[in-house]
Coordinates of C-alpha atoms in Angstrom, one line a residue:
M1 CA -18.8 41.7 15.2
R2 CA -15.2 40.0 15.4
D3 CA -15.3 39.1 19.0
L4 CA -18.9 37.3 18.1
A5 CA -17.4 35.7 14.8
S6 CA -14.5 34.5 17.4
G7 CA -16.7 33.3 19.7
L8 CA -18.8 31.0 17.1
V9 CA -15.4 29.1 16.4
L10 CA -14.6 28.9 19.8
A11 CA -17.7 27.1 20.7
L12 CA -17.5 24.8 17.8
C13 CA -14.1 23.9 19.0
M14 CA -15.1 23.3 22.3
A15 CA -17.8 21.0 20.9
G16 CA -15.3 18.6 19.5
V17 CA -16.9 18.4 16.2
S18 CA -14.9 15.6 14.5
H19 CA -12.3 13.4 16.6
A20 CA -11.6 11.3 13.3
G21 CA -8.0 11.8 12.0
M22 CA -7.1 10.7 8.7
V23 CA -3.7 10.9 6.4
S24 CA -3.2 10.0 2.8
L25 CA 0.0 7.9 2.4
E26 CA 1.9 9.2 -0.8
G27 CA 4.7 7.1 -1.9
T28 CA 8.0 6.7 -3.9
A29 CA 8.7 3.2 -4.9
N30 CA 12.2 2.1 -5.5
G31 CA 12.6 1.6 -9.0
S32 CA 14.0 -2.0 -8.5
S33 CA 10.9 -3.2 -6.8
R34 CA 9.5 -6.1 -8.6
I35 CA 7.3 -9.3 -8.7
S36 CA 9.0 -12.9 -9.8
E37 CA 7.6 -16.2 -10.1
F38 CA 10.2 -18.7 -10.2
N39 CA 8.6 -21.9 -11.3
L40 CA 5.6 -21.4 -12.9
T41 CA 6.0 -18.3 -15.4
G42 CA 10.3 -18.4 -14.7
A43 CA 9.7 -14.7 -15.1
F44 CA 9.3 -11.0 -13.1
A45 CA 8.3 -7.8 -13.6
Q46 CA 10.5 -4.4 -12.1
I47 CA 8.9 -1.1 -12.4
D48 CA 12.2 0.5 -13.9
F49 CA 12.6 -2.1 -16.4
G50 CA 9.8 0.2 -18.6
D51 CA 10.6 3.5 -20.3
G52 CA 8.1 5.0 -18.4
S53 CA 5.8 5.7 -20.6
P54 CA 1.9 5.1 -20.6
G55 CA 1.6 1.0 -21.5
D56 CA 5.0 0.5 -21.1
A57 CA 6.6 -3.1 -20.5
D58 CA 7.8 -3.5 -17.3
G59 CA 7.3 -7.2 -17.6
A60 CA 7.6 -9.9 -18.1
Y61 CA 11.3 -10.5 -18.5
L62 CA 13.2 -13.8 -17.9
I63 CA 14.6 -14.7 -14.2
G64 CA 18.3 -14.9 -14.6
S65 CA 19.2 -13.5 -17.8
E66 CA 16.5 -10.4 -17.4
A67 CA 16.1 -11.1 -21.3
G68 CA 12.5 -9.9 -22.5
P69 CA 9.8 -8.9 -22.5
L70 CA 8.2 -12.2 -22.9
G71 CA 5.3 -12.6 -25.4
T72 CA 3.0 -10.1 -24.4
N73 CA 4.1 -6.8 -23.1
L74 CA 3.0 -5.8 -19.6
D75 CA 2.4 -2.6 -17.4
I76 CA 2.2 -4.1 -14.4
F77 CA 3.2 -1.0 -12.5
P78 CA 1.3 1.6 -14.8
N79 CA 2.2 4.6 -12.1
E80 CA 6.1 3.5 -12.3
T81 CA 7.2 4.8 -9.1
S82 CA 4.7 7.4 -8.0
F83 CA 2.4 4.8 -5.4
G84 CA -0.4 6.4 -4.1
V85 CA -0.4 3.5 -1.3
G86 CA -3.6 4.4 0.1
S87 CA -5.2 6.2 3.7
L88 CA -5.1 5.4 7.4
S89 CA -7.4 6.7 10.0
F90 CA -6.8 7.6 13.6
D91 CA -8.6 8.9 16.5
D92 CA -7.2 12.2 17.1
S93 CA -9.1 13.3 20.4
G94 CA -6.4 12.9 22.5
I95 CA -3.6 15.0 20.7
S96 CA -3.1 18.3 22.5
G97 CA -0.2 19.6 20.0
S98 CA 2.6 19.5 22.4
G99 CA 5.4 17.7 22.2
T100 CA 5.6 13.5 21.2
E101 CA 2.1 11.7 21.0
T102 CA 1.3 8.7 19.8
V103 CA -1.9 7.2 18.9
A104 CA -4.1 4.4 17.8
A105 CA -4.2 3.7 14.1
T106 CA -8.0 2.8 13.3
A107 CA -8.5 1.9 9.8
I108 CA -6.0 1.5 6.4
D109 CA -7.2 1.7 3.1
L110 CA -4.8 0.0 0.2
S111 CA -7.3 0.2 -2.5
A112 CA -4.9 2.9 -4.0
L113 CA -1.9 0.0 -3.8
W114 CA -4.1 -2.5 -5.8
A115 CA -7.9 -2.9 -6.1
P116 CA -9.5 -5.8 -8.0
G117 CA -10.2 -5.2 -11.7
S118 CA -8.2 -2.0 -11.6
S119 CA -5.4 -1.8 -14.3
S120 CA -4.5 2.1 -12.9
T121 CA -3.6 1.2 -8.8
D122 CA -0.1 1.3 -8.2
I123 CA -0.1 -2.7 -8.9
S124 CA -2.3 -3.4 -12.2
A125 CA -4.7 -6.4 -11.2
V126 CA -5.5 -6.8 -15.1
A127 CA -1.5 -7.1 -15.8
L128 CA -0.8 -8.7 -12.8
S129 CA -3.5 -11.9 -13.7
D130 CA -2.1 -12.0 -17.2
F131 CA 1.4 -12.6 -15.9
F132 CA 0.2 -15.5 -14.4
F133 CA -1.8 -17.1 -17.5
S134 CA -5.0 -14.7 -17.2
A135 CA -5.6 -16.9 -13.7
P136 CA -7.6 -14.5 -11.3
A137 CA -5.2 -12.9 -8.7
F138 CA -6.1 -11.0 -5.5
F139 CA -3.9 -9.2 -2.8
T140 CA -6.0 -9.3 0.9
F141 CA -4.5 -7.6 4.1
G142 CA -5.3 -8.3 7.4
P143 CA -6.6 -6.1 10.5
L144 CA -4.4 -3.3 12.2
D145 CA -3.7 -4.1 15.9
A146 CA -3.1 -2.2 18.9
S147 CA 0.9 -1.8 17.9
D148 CA 0.0 0.4 14.9
T149 CA 0.4 3.7 15.6
V150 CA 0.6 7.6 14.4
T151 CA 3.4 9.6 16.2
F152 CA 3.3 13.1 16.2
V153 CA 5.5 15.8 17.2
D154 CA 4.0 19.1 18.5
G155 CA 0.8 18.4 16.5
A156 CA 2.4 17.5 13.3
I157 CA 2.5 14.0 12.0
D158 CA 5.9 12.8 12.4
S159 CA 5.7 8.6 11.7
V160 CA 3.5 6.0 10.9
N161 CA 4.6 2.6 12.0
L162 CA 2.5 -1.0 11.5
E163 CA 2.5 -4.3 10.2
I164 CA -0.2 -6.0 9.0
D165 CA -0.8 -9.6 6.8
A166 CA -0.6 -9.3 3.2
S167 CA -1.3 -12.3 1.1
F168 CA -1.6 -13.0 -3.0
S169 CA -3.9 -15.7 -3.9
L170 CA -3.6 -17.5 -7.2
F171 CA -6.9 -19.3 -8.6
L172 CA -4.7 -21.6 -11.0
S173 CA -7.3 -24.1 -11.1
S174 CA -11.1 -24.5 -11.8
T175 CA -11.5 -27.4 -9.3
A176 CA -9.0 -26.8 -6.6
G177 CA -8.7 -23.8 -4.2
P178 CA -6.7 -20.9 -4.6
T179 CA -2.7 -21.1 -4.1
V180 CA -2.1 -18.5 -1.4
F181 CA 1.4 -16.9 -0.6
N182 CA 1.7 -14.8 2.7
G183 CA 3.5 -11.9 3.8
T184 CA 3.7 -8.6 5.4
F185 CA 2.7 -5.0 4.3
S186 CA 4.2 -2.5 6.8
I187 CA 5.3 1.3 7.5
V188 CA 7.9 2.0 9.2
G189 CA 8.7 5.5 10.0
D190 CA 8.8 7.1 6.4
Q191 CA 9.4 3.9 4.6
F192 CA 7.0 1.4 3.4
S193 CA 7.2 -2.3 2.3
L194 CA 5.3 -5.1 0.6
L195 CA 6.9 -8.3 1.2
I196 CA 5.7 -12.0 0.2
D197 CA 8.7 -14.6 -0.4
E198 CA 7.4 -18.0 0.0
T199 CA 7.8 -21.6 -2.0
L200 CA 4.7 -23.9 -2.3
S201 CA 4.8 -27.4 -2.9
D202 CA 2.4 -29.5 -5.1
V203 CA 0.5 -26.2 -7.0
Q204 CA -2.8 -27.7 -8.8
T205 CA -3.2 -26.0 -11.8
D206 CA -5.4 -26.5 -15.0
F207 CA -2.2 -27.7 -17.1
G208 CA -1.2 -30.4 -14.3
V209 CA 0.3 -30.3 -10.9
F210 CA 3.8 -28.3 -10.3
P211 CA 5.8 -29.8 -7.7
E212 CA 6.7 -26.4 -6.1
S213 CA 6.4 -22.4 -7.2
R214 CA 8.1 -19.6 -5.4
L215 CA 6.8 -16.2 -4.9
R216 CA 8.7 -13.1 -4.1
I217 CA 7.3 -9.8 -4.1
D218 CA 9.7 -7.2 -2.8
I219 CA 8.2 -3.2 -3.5
S220 CA 9.4 -0.8 -1.0
G221 CA 10.2 2.9 -0.9
T222 CA 9.2 6.3 0.6
V223 CA 5.9 7.6 2.0
S224 CA 4.3 10.5 3.1
A225 CA 1.2 10.8 5.1
I226 CA -0.5 14.3 5.0
P227 CA -3.7 15.0 6.3
A228 CA -7.0 15.3 4.7
P229 CA -8.9 18.0 4.2
G230 CA -12.1 18.1 6.6
T231 CA -10.7 15.4 9.4
G232 CA -10.6 16.4 13.3
L233 CA -6.9 17.2 12.9
L234 CA -7.2 19.7 10.7
G235 CA -10.1 21.1 12.7
L236 CA -7.9 20.7 15.9
A237 CA -5.3 23.1 13.8
L238 CA -8.0 25.8 12.7
C239 CA -9.1 25.9 16.4
G240 CA -5.5 26.1 17.8
G241 CA -5.4 29.4 15.6
A242 CA -8.8 30.8 16.4
L243 CA -7.5 30.5 20.1
R244 CA -4.3 31.9 19.3
R245 CA -6.1 35.3 17.5
R246 CA -8.5 35.3 20.5
R247 CA -5.8 35.9 22.8

């Protein structure tokens, strides 16, 4: 009976049921990570400026004097330093489990970092909109390319290396288009970063034209890639165990 069961497991492994690997990206942000706007609001939000309780006031504070909170308390970072970030997919069909091997990342989902209308993601879309006078505010992220990779050492994930475009759009005017600030989201080894620092001129708003607006988003920290159950990577590990037991 044991040989029959082992044979069935071996047959399933040889069939290659799944070659789609996926990892959950679980991070810890630096407490000094902040979002600042220097002209329209003159204010910022910083993760460790709250007391860590639900609904704490990590924004908004006056840039320079760091006095505040200014007006309504804003919990822009509801999860504090615990960042879910998202998930990353890749094709693990070429992973042998021996030595150092690198494969291309095929898809990334950053909905744990930010999602439209959410107040519970790492960056609260609701609170961030309130920070900008209730203007609709959106993050968008660009696609992966061939340089975005996942590296394994002896079958275990060692590091993720990627950099994609990131932008932040503000709809400050009901007649003009959005104000868009551009930057990058990256993971290098075990470090993640969302960095946008751009100054735009002649910013159209419903309460006038501002000569300029500088937005700086500097959120960084460490990240771990945790294999998701049911992926091809997990199947490879199980098959390897079955083969060793058979021998």
